[in-house]
XYZ file of C-alpha atoms in Angstrom:
646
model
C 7.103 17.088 3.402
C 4.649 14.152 4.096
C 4.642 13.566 0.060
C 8.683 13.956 0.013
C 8.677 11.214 2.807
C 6.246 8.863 1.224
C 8.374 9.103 -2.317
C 11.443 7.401 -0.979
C 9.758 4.681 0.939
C 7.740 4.144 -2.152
C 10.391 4.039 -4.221
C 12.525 1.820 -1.994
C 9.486 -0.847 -2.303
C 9.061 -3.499 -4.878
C 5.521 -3.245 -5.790
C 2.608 -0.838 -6.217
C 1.127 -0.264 -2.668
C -1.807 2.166 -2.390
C -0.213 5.105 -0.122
C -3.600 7.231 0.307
C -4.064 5.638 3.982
C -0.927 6.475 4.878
C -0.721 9.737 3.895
C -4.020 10.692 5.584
C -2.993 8.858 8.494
C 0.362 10.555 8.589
C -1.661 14.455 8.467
C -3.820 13.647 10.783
C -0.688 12.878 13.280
C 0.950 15.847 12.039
C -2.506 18.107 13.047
C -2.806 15.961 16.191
C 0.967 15.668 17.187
C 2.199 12.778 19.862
C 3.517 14.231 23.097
C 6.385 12.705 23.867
C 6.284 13.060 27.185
C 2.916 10.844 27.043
C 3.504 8.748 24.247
C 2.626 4.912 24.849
C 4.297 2.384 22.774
C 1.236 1.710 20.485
C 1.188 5.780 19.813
C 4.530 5.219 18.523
C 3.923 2.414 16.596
C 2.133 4.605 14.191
C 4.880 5.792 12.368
C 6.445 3.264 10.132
C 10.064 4.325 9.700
C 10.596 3.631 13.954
C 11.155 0.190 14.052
C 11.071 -1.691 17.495
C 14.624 -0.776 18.724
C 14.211 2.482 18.672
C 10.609 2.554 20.212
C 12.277 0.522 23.166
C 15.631 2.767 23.292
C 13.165 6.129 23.618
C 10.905 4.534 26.005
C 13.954 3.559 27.949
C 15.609 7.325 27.995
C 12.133 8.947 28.973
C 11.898 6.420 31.730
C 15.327 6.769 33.178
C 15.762 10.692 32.488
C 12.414 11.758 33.260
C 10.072 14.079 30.743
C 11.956 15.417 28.210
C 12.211 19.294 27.896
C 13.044 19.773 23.945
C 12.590 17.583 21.002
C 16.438 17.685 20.582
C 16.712 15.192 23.760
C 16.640 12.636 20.720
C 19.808 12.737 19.598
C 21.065 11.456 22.804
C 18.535 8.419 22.125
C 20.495 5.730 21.300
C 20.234 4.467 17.615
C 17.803 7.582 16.990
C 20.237 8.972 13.846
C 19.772 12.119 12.244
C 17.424 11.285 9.267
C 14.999 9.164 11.625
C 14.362 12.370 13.827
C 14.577 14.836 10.699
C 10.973 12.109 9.868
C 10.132 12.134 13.419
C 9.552 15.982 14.085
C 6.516 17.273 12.419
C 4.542 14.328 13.942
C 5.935 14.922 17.544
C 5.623 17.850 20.160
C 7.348 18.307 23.374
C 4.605 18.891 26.171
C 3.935 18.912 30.037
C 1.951 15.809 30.646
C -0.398 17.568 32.311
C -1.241 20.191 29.565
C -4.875 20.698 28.890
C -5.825 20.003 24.774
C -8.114 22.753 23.641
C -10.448 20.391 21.088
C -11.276 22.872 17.994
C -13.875 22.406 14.654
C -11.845 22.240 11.421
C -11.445 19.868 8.136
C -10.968 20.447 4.409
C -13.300 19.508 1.398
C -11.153 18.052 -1.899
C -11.989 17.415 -5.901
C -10.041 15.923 -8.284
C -10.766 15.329 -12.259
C -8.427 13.551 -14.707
C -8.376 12.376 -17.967
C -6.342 12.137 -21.147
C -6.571 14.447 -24.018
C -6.842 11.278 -26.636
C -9.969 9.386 -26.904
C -9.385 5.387 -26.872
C -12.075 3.252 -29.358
C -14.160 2.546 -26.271
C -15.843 6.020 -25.679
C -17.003 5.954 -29.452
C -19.905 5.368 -31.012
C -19.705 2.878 -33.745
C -22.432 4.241 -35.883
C -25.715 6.101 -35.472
C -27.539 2.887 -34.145
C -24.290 1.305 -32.000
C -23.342 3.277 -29.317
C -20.354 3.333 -27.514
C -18.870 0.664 -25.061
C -18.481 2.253 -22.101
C -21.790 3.925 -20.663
C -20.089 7.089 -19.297
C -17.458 9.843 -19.798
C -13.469 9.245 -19.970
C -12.833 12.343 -16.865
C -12.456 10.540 -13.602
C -13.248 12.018 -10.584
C -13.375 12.522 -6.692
C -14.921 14.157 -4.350
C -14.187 13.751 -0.412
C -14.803 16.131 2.508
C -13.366 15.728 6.447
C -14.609 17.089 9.488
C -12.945 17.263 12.826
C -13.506 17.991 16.278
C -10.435 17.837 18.218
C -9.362 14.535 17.878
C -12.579 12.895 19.679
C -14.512 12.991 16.376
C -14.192 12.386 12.694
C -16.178 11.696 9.994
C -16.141 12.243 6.634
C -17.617 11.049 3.010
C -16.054 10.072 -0.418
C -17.677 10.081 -4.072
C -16.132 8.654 -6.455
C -16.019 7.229 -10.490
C -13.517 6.167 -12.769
C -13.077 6.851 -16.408
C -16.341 5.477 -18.347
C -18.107 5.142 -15.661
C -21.742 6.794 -15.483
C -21.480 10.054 -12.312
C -24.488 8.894 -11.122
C -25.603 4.850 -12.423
C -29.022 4.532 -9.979
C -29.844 7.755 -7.555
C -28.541 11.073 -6.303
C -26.513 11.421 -4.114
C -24.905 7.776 -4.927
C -22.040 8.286 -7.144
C -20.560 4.860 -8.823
C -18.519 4.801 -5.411
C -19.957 6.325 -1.837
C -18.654 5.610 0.681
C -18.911 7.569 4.508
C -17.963 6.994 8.465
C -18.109 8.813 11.821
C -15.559 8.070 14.132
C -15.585 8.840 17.898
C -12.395 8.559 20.244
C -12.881 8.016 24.271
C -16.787 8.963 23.915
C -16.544 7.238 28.165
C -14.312 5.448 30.220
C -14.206 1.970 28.523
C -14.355 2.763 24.695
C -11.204 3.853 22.774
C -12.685 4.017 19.138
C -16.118 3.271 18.058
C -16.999 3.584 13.867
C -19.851 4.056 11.974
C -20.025 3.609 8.398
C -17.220 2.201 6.255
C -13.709 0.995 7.822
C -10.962 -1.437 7.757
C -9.039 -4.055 9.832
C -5.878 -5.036 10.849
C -5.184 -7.519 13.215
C -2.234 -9.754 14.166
C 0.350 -10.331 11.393
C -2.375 -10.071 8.720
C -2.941 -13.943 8.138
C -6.428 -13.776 10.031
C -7.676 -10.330 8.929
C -5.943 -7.400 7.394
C -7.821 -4.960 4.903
C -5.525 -2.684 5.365
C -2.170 -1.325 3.382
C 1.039 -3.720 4.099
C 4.715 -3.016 2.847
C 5.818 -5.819 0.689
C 9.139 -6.918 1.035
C 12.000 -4.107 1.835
C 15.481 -4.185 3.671
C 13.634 -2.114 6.588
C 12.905 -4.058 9.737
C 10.659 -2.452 10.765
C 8.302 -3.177 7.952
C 8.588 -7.086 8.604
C 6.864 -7.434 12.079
C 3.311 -6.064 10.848
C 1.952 -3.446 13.409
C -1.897 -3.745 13.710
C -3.839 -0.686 13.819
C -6.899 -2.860 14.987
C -10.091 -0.790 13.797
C -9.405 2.390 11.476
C -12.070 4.846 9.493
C -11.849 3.906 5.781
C -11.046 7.030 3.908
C -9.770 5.506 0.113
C -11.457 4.859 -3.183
C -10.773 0.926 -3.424
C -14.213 -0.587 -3.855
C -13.697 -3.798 -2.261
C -11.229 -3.900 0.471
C -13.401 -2.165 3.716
C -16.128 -3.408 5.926
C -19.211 -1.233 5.829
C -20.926 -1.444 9.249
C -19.947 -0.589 13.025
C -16.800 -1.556 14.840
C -14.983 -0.949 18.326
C -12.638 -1.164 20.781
C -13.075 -1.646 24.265
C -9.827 -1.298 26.695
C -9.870 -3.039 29.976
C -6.119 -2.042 30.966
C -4.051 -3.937 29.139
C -6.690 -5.839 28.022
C -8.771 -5.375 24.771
C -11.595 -6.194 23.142
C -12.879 -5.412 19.220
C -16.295 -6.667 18.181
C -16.955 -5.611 14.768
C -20.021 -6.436 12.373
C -20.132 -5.326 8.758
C -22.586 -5.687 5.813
C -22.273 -4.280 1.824
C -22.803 -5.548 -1.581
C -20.188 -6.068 -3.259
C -19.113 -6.869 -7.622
C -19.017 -10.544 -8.490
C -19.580 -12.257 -12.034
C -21.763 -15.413 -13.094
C -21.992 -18.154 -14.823
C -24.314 -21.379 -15.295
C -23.399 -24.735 -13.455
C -24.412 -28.104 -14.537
C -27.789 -27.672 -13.382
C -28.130 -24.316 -15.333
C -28.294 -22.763 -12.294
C -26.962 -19.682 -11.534
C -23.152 -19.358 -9.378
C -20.721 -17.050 -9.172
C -17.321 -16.939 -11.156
C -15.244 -15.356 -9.273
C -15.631 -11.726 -7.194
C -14.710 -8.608 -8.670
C -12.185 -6.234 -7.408
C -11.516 -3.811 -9.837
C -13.941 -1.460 -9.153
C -14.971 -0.497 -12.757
C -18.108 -0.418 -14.227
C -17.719 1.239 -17.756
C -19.842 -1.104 -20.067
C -23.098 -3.317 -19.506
C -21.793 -6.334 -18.682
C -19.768 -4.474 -15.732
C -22.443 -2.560 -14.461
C -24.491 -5.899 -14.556
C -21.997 -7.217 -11.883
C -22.113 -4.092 -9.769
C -23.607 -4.228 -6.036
C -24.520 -8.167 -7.256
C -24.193 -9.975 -3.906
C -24.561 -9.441 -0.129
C -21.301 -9.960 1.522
C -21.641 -10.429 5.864
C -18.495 -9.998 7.916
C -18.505 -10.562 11.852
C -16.004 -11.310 14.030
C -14.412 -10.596 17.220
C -10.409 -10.027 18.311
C -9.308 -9.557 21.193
C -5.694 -8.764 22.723
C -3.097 -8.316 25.617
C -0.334 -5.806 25.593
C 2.475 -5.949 27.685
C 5.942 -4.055 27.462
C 7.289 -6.978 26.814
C 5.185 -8.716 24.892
C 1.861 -8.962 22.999
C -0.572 -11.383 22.154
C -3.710 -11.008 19.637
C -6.671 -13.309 19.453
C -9.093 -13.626 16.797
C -12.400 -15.161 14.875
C -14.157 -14.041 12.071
C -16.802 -14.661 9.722
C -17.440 -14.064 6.577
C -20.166 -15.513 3.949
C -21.707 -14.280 0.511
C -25.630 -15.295 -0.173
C -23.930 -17.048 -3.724
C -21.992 -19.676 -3.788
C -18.574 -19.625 -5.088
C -18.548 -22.124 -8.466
C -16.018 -24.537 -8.124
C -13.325 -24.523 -11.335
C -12.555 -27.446 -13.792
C -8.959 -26.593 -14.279
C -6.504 -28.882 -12.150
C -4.484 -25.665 -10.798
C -7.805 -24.320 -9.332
C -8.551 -27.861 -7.435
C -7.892 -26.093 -3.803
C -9.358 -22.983 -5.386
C -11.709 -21.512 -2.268
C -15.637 -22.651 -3.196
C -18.909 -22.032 -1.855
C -20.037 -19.066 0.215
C -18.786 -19.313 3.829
C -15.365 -18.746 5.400
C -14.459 -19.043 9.309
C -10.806 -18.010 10.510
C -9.556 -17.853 13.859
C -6.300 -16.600 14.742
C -3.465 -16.765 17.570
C -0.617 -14.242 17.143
C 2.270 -12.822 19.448
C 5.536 -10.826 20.019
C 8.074 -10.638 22.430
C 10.300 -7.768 23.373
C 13.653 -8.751 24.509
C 16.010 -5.624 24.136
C 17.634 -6.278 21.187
C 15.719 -9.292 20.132
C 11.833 -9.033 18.897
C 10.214 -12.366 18.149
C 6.875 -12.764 16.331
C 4.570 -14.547 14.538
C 0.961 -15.502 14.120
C -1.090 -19.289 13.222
C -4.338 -18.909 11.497
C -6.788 -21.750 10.175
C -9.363 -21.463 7.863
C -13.057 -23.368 7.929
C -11.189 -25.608 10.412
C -8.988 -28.146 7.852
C -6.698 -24.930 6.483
C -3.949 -22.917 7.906
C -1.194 -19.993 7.827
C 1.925 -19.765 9.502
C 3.893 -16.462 9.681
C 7.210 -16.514 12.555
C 10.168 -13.923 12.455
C 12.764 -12.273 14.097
C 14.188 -8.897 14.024
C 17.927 -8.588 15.824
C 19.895 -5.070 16.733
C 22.792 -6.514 17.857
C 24.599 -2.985 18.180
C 27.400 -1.578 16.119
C 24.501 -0.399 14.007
C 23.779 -3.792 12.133
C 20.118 -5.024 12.007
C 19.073 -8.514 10.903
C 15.864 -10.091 10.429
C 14.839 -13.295 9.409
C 11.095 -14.860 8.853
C 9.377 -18.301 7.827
C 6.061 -18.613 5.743
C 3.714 -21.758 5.476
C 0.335 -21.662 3.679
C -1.455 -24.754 2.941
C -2.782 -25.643 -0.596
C -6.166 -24.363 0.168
C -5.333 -21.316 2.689
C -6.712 -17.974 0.895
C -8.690 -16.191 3.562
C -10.676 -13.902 1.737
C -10.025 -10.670 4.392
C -5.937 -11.898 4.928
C -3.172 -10.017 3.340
C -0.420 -11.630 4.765
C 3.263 -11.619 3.751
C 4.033 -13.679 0.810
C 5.438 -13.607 -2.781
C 2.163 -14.134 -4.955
C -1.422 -12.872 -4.449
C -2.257 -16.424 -4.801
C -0.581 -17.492 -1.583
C -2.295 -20.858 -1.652
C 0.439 -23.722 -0.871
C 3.275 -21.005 -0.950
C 6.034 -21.927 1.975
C 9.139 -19.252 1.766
C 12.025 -18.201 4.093
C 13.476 -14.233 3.998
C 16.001 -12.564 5.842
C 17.595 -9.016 5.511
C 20.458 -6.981 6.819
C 21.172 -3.736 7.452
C 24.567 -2.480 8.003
C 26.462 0.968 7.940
C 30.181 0.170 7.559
C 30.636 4.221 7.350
C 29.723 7.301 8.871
C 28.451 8.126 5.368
C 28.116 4.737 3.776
C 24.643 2.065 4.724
C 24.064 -1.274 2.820
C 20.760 -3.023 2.910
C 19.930 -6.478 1.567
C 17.738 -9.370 1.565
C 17.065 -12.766 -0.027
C 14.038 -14.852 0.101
C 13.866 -18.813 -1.328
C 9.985 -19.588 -1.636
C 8.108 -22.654 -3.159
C 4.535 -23.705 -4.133
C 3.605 -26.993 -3.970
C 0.718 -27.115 -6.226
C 0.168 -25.690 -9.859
C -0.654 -21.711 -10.245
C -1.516 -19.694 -13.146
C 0.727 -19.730 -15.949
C 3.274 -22.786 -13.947
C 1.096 -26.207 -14.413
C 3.416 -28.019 -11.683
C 5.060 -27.603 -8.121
C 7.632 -25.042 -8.626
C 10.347 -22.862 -6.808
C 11.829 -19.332 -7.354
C 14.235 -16.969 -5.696
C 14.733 -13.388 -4.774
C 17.768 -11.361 -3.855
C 18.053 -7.403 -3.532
C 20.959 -4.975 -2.628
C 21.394 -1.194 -2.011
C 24.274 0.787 -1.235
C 23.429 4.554 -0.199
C 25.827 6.794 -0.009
C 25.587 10.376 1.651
C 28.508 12.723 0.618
C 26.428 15.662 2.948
C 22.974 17.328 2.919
C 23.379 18.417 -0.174
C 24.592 15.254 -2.348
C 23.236 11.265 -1.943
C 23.207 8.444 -4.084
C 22.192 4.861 -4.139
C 23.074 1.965 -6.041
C 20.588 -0.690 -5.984
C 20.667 -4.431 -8.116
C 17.712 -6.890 -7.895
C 17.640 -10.567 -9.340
C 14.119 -12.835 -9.543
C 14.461 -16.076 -11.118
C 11.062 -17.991 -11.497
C 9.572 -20.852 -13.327
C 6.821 -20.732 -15.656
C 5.202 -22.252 -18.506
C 7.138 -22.169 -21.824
C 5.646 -20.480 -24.865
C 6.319 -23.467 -27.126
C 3.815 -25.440 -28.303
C 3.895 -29.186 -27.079
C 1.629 -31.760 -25.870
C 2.352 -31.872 -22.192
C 3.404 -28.501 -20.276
C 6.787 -27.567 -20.427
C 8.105 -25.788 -16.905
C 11.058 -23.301 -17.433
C 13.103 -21.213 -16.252
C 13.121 -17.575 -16.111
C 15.320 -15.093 -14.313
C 15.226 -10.690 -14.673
C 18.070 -8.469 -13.613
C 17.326 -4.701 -12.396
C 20.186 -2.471 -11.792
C 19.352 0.802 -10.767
C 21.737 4.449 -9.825
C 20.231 7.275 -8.447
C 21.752 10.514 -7.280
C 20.346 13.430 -5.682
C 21.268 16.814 -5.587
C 19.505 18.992 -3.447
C 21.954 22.958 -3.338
C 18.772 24.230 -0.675
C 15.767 24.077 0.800
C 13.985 25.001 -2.852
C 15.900 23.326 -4.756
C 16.353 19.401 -5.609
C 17.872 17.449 -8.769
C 17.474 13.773 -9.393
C 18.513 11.730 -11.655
C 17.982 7.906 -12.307
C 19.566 5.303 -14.650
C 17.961 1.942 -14.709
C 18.541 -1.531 -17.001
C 16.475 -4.537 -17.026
C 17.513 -8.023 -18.387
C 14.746 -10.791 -19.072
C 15.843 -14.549 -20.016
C 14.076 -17.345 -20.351
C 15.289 -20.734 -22.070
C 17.018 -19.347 -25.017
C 15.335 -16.120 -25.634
C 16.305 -13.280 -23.635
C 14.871 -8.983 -23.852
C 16.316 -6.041 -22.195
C 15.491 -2.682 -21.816
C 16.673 0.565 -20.151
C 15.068 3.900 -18.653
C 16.502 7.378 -17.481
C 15.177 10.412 -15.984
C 16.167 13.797 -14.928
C 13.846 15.353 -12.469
C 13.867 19.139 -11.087
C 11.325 20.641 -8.163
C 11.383 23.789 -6.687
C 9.414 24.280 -3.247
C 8.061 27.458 -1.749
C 5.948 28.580 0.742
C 2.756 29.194 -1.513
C 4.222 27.735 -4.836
C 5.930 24.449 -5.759
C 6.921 23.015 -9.463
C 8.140 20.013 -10.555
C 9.417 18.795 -14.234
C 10.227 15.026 -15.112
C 12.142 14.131 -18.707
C 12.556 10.343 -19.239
C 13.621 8.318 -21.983
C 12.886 4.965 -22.419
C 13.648 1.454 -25.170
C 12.665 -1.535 -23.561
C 12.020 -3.954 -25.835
C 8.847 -5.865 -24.155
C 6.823 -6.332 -21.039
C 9.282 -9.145 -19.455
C 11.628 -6.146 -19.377
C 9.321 -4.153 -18.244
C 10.358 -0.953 -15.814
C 8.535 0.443 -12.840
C 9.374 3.798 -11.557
C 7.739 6.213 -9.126
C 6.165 9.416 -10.461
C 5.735 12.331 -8.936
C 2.089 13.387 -8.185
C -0.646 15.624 -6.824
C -1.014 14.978 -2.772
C -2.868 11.761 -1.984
C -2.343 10.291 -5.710
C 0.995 7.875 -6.081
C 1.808 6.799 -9.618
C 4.321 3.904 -10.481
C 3.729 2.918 -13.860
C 5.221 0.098 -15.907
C 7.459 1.768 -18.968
C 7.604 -0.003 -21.792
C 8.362 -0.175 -25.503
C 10.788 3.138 -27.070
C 10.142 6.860 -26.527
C 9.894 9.703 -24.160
C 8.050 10.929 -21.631
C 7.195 14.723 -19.430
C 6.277 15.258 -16.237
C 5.293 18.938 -14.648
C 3.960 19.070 -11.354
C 2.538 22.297 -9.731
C 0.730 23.903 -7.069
C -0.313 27.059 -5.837
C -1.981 28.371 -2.954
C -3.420 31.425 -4.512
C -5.656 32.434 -0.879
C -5.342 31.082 2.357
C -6.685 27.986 2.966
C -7.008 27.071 -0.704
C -4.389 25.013 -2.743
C -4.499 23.873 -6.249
C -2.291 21.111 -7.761
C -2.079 20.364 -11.619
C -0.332 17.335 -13.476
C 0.621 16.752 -17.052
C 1.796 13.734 -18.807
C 2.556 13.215 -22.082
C 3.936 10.065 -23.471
C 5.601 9.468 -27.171
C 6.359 6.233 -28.400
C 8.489 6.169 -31.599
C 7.818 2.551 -32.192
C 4.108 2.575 -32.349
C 1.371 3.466 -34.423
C -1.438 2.759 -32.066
C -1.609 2.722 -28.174
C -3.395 0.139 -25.693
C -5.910 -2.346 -26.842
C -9.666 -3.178 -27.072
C -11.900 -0.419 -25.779
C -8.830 1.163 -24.704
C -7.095 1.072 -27.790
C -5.705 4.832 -29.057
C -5.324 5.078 -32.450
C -1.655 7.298 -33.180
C 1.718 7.517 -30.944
C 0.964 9.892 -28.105
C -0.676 9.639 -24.834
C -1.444 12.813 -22.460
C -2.613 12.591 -19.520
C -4.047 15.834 -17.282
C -5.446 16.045 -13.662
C -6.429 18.549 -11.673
C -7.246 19.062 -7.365
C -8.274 21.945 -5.548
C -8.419 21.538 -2.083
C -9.617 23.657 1.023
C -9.029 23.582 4.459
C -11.004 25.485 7.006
């Protein structure tokens, strides 16, 4: 169900977000549901399709009507509609307040292994004296186990390595990726949460810190006001993005306080300065280490991380403090290339951090300020507005100065980059018809400095719009057109950079058909348009999906066909999966492509999930390039995951 969930708000988004988090997140609420009759705002909070409105609205009913006897009560919450609560119930439970919880041992141990059945140039020797380029095997895998008690204590460990990597590169047990925690909940009177080990951090709006997962842009308002988890146990494989140390949080009523200290090595490249000395290039995110030079850069610096954040949380309003530091024993190497002049240098970055939201009915204002080593800054403010008659609105303003990058941020913004970005968005939400909801949203953003690939100022614009339509339970559809228009350097060859224009089209229809429970047909038709100056591309993609769900046994089968004539046309489209993997792949160039999804749960306790792709592209004779170059048409892809639960 979770997975089901998780597919249409990852389809509804506009880029690849990693999901794991939330889907671990979103079990452990569903083993550990929220009593409603006890349920604080911040408890509700946790689930991201509530947005504010609705939190308010429930609060209101339980306050005015008392405990509620039966999880139907919602209905008569107002704005709670049907598909909401049909989300809402297998992470809720209806309670006396002053039921004991009986805390009980369990958890679940999990493996996966992938691969491809082709072999790309890089795993092969060259001759009998050259061996390959990458130092390891092409199977990736994982390994992660999770122990509970109640939910007072967690911990758990991961091992993973990616395709070419070596298992096992220094020692036993370190895999290429370890990583472990122990979390405890209310250990005495004045501790929520206090972790041990790896986690992450979300504070504020995320322009101070946030190393955790954020929606990018989407029609959903309740995605735009960020909603802070503070402290949280790190439980995915991404090799950079967590602090490795001890955090916690302290609650003094509605005060709170979250020291946090963290210390890891982390990937970074070098290269030689003026002086021949030794500085680092830039710091390394991917996480792979397949050939020498890579596994040269692995573990190659000492990254520190301190910091302290500290908020106030009032029906009505909240306010979030902040100041951390973080510093590498290398120093950054400062670039030649006039884009990179505000590039972050050196080896030392200090943000603090003022953010806030207030609750008025129908009305939510927020926002947040952050400066960086004291001579930077961020600026994040928004609105969200209900004003009845089931209409939403929401509208927010974005300022980052040229040199604002804040290594631990992840605000919202249109580039990674977000350096000298400034940008305004607003969306709507509207449901003209019992049957019938449109959703839409525009943002106008600007950088005023050069970036990669646009060597001036320059400006672009977004737009987006979905219309869903649900005949009954059995038949929906949505219609859904998005427009980007961008500048960027042209491809000509001149003396002095020519800026252009470019602008691609998506237009996507999707219908679902769904005759039971078991039972679910989808099919999608999309067509992209690229132009630029006076060359243009285009491309299209369709797929037919069926799944059948039972109790012990599910299958799934995808067949999609695919021209697109290059990667400014490009297509992105969600794929099914096993449980905690999300795939949304770019298609490109002409062919076809299967799908089949399955899982069993052949004894109790014990599932299995298996996954086949294979891809065949009529208009090529080799796949990929350098060490990942495949010499013929075809591409198949397997993975496996067993998974037991005890």
């Amino acid at each position: 169900m979770i997975s089901d969930m998780l597919e249409t708000m990852a389809d509804q988004q506009l880029g690849n977000i990693d999901y794991e988090e939330m889907v671990n997140e979103l079990i452990m609420i569903s083993q550990h549901p929220i009593n409603l009759n006890e349920a604080k705002k911040e408890d509700l909070e946790q689930l991201f399709f509530l947005n504010d409105y609705q939190i308010e609205n429930f609060l209101y009913y339980r306050y005015t009507n008392g405990e509620l006897h039966s999880v139907y009560e919602l209905q008569a919450v107002e704005q709670m509609d049907s598909l909401t609560i049909s989300y809402l119930l297998p992470f809720v439970v209806v309670e006396p307040t002053e039921q004991k919880k009986n805390n009980r041992f369990y958890g679940n141990v999990l493996s996966r292994v992938q691969s491809t059945v082709q072999t790309p140039i890089g795993y092969k020797a060259i001759n009998d004296t050259t061996p390959s380029a990458y130092l390891g095997s092409k199977e990736k895998w994982l390994a992660r186990a999770r122990f509970y008690y109640g939910d007072k204590i967690e911990a758990g460990f991961t091992l993973e390595k990616d395709q070419g990597e070596k298992a096992f590169p220094n020692y036993f047990p370190e895999a290429d990726f370890t990583s472990g925690f122990v979390r405890i909940n209310n250990p005495i009177k004045f501790i929520d949460t206090w972790i041990i080990g790896d986690y992450r951090l979300s504070f504020g709006q995320g322009l101070g810190v946030w190393t955790d997962m954020a929606f990018s842009k989407s029609t959903e308002i309740a995605q735009l006001r960020r909603r802070a988890k503070g402290i949280n146990s790190y439980t995915s494989v991404n090799e950079s993005s967590f602090l490795r140390g001890t955090a916690v949080k302290l609650n003094f009523g509605s005060w709170s306080v979250s020291p946090f200290a963290s210390y890891k090595k982390r990937d970074a490249s070098f290269v030689n300065d003026t002086l021949n000395e030794l500085s680092i290039s830039s710091l390394q995110e991917t996480g792979y280490h397949r050939t020498q030079t890579e596994l040269d850069n692995r573990l190659a610096i000492n990254e520190t991380v301190y910091g302290l954040q500290t908020a106030y949380r009032h029906h009505l309003f909240h306010l979030d403090a902040g100041y951390v530091n973080w510093s590498i024993d290398e120093s950054i190497a400062k670039k030649e290339h006039l884009k990179d002049k505000y590039r972050f240098s050196g080896n030392k970055q200090e943000t603090v951090w003022l953010s806030n939201a207030l609750f008025l009915n129908r009305l939510t204002l927020f926002g947040e300020v952050a400066v960086q080593n004291y001579t930077d800054y961020g600026i994040y403010q928004g609105l969200t507005y209900n004003p009845g008659f089931d209409i939403a609105v929401s509208v927010a303003y974005r300022q980052y100065s040229k040199g604002y990058s804040a290594i631990l941020s992840n605000p919202f913004s249109e580039s990674s980059s977000r350096g000298g970005e400034s940008g305004a968005f607003a969306s709507i939400c509207l449901k003209p018809l019992s049957r019938l909801s449109l959703k839409a949203f525009a943002d106008v953003f600007s950088y005023d400095w050069l970036r990669y690939n646009v060597y001036r100022p320059s400006t672009g614009f977004e737009w987006f719009a979905q219309a869903d339509y649900h005949l009954n339970n059995h038949h929906s559809a949505y219609l859904r057109y998005k427009s980007t228009q961008k500048e960027i350097n042209t491809s000509e060859s001149v003396v002095m950079y020519k800026v252009v224009n470019y602008q691609k089209d998506n237009l996507r229809l999707f219908y679902t058909y769904k005759p039971s429970d078991r039972w679910r047909f989808q099919t999608q038709l999309e067509q992209a348009f690229y132009k630029q100056d006076e060359t243009s591309s285009a491309g299209w993609m369709a797929f037919q999906d069926v799944s059948f769900k039972a109790a012990k046994f599910s299958l799934s089968a995808r067949y999609v066909l695919f021209n697109i004539e290059d990667y400014n046309s490009r297509i992105y489209a969600y794929e099914p999966d096993v449980l905690y993997a999300f795939t949304i792949p770019a298609y490109m160039n002409k062919g076809t492509r299967v799908l089949l999804n399955a899982s069993v749960k052949p004894v109790k306790n014990l599932r299995i999930w298996a996954r086949l792709a294979h891809t065949n592209y009529s208009n090529l004779d080799e796949i990929g390039s350098a060490y990942q170059l495949i010499d013929g048409n075809q591409l198949t892809e397997w993975k496996v995951q067993l998974q037991y639960c005890f």
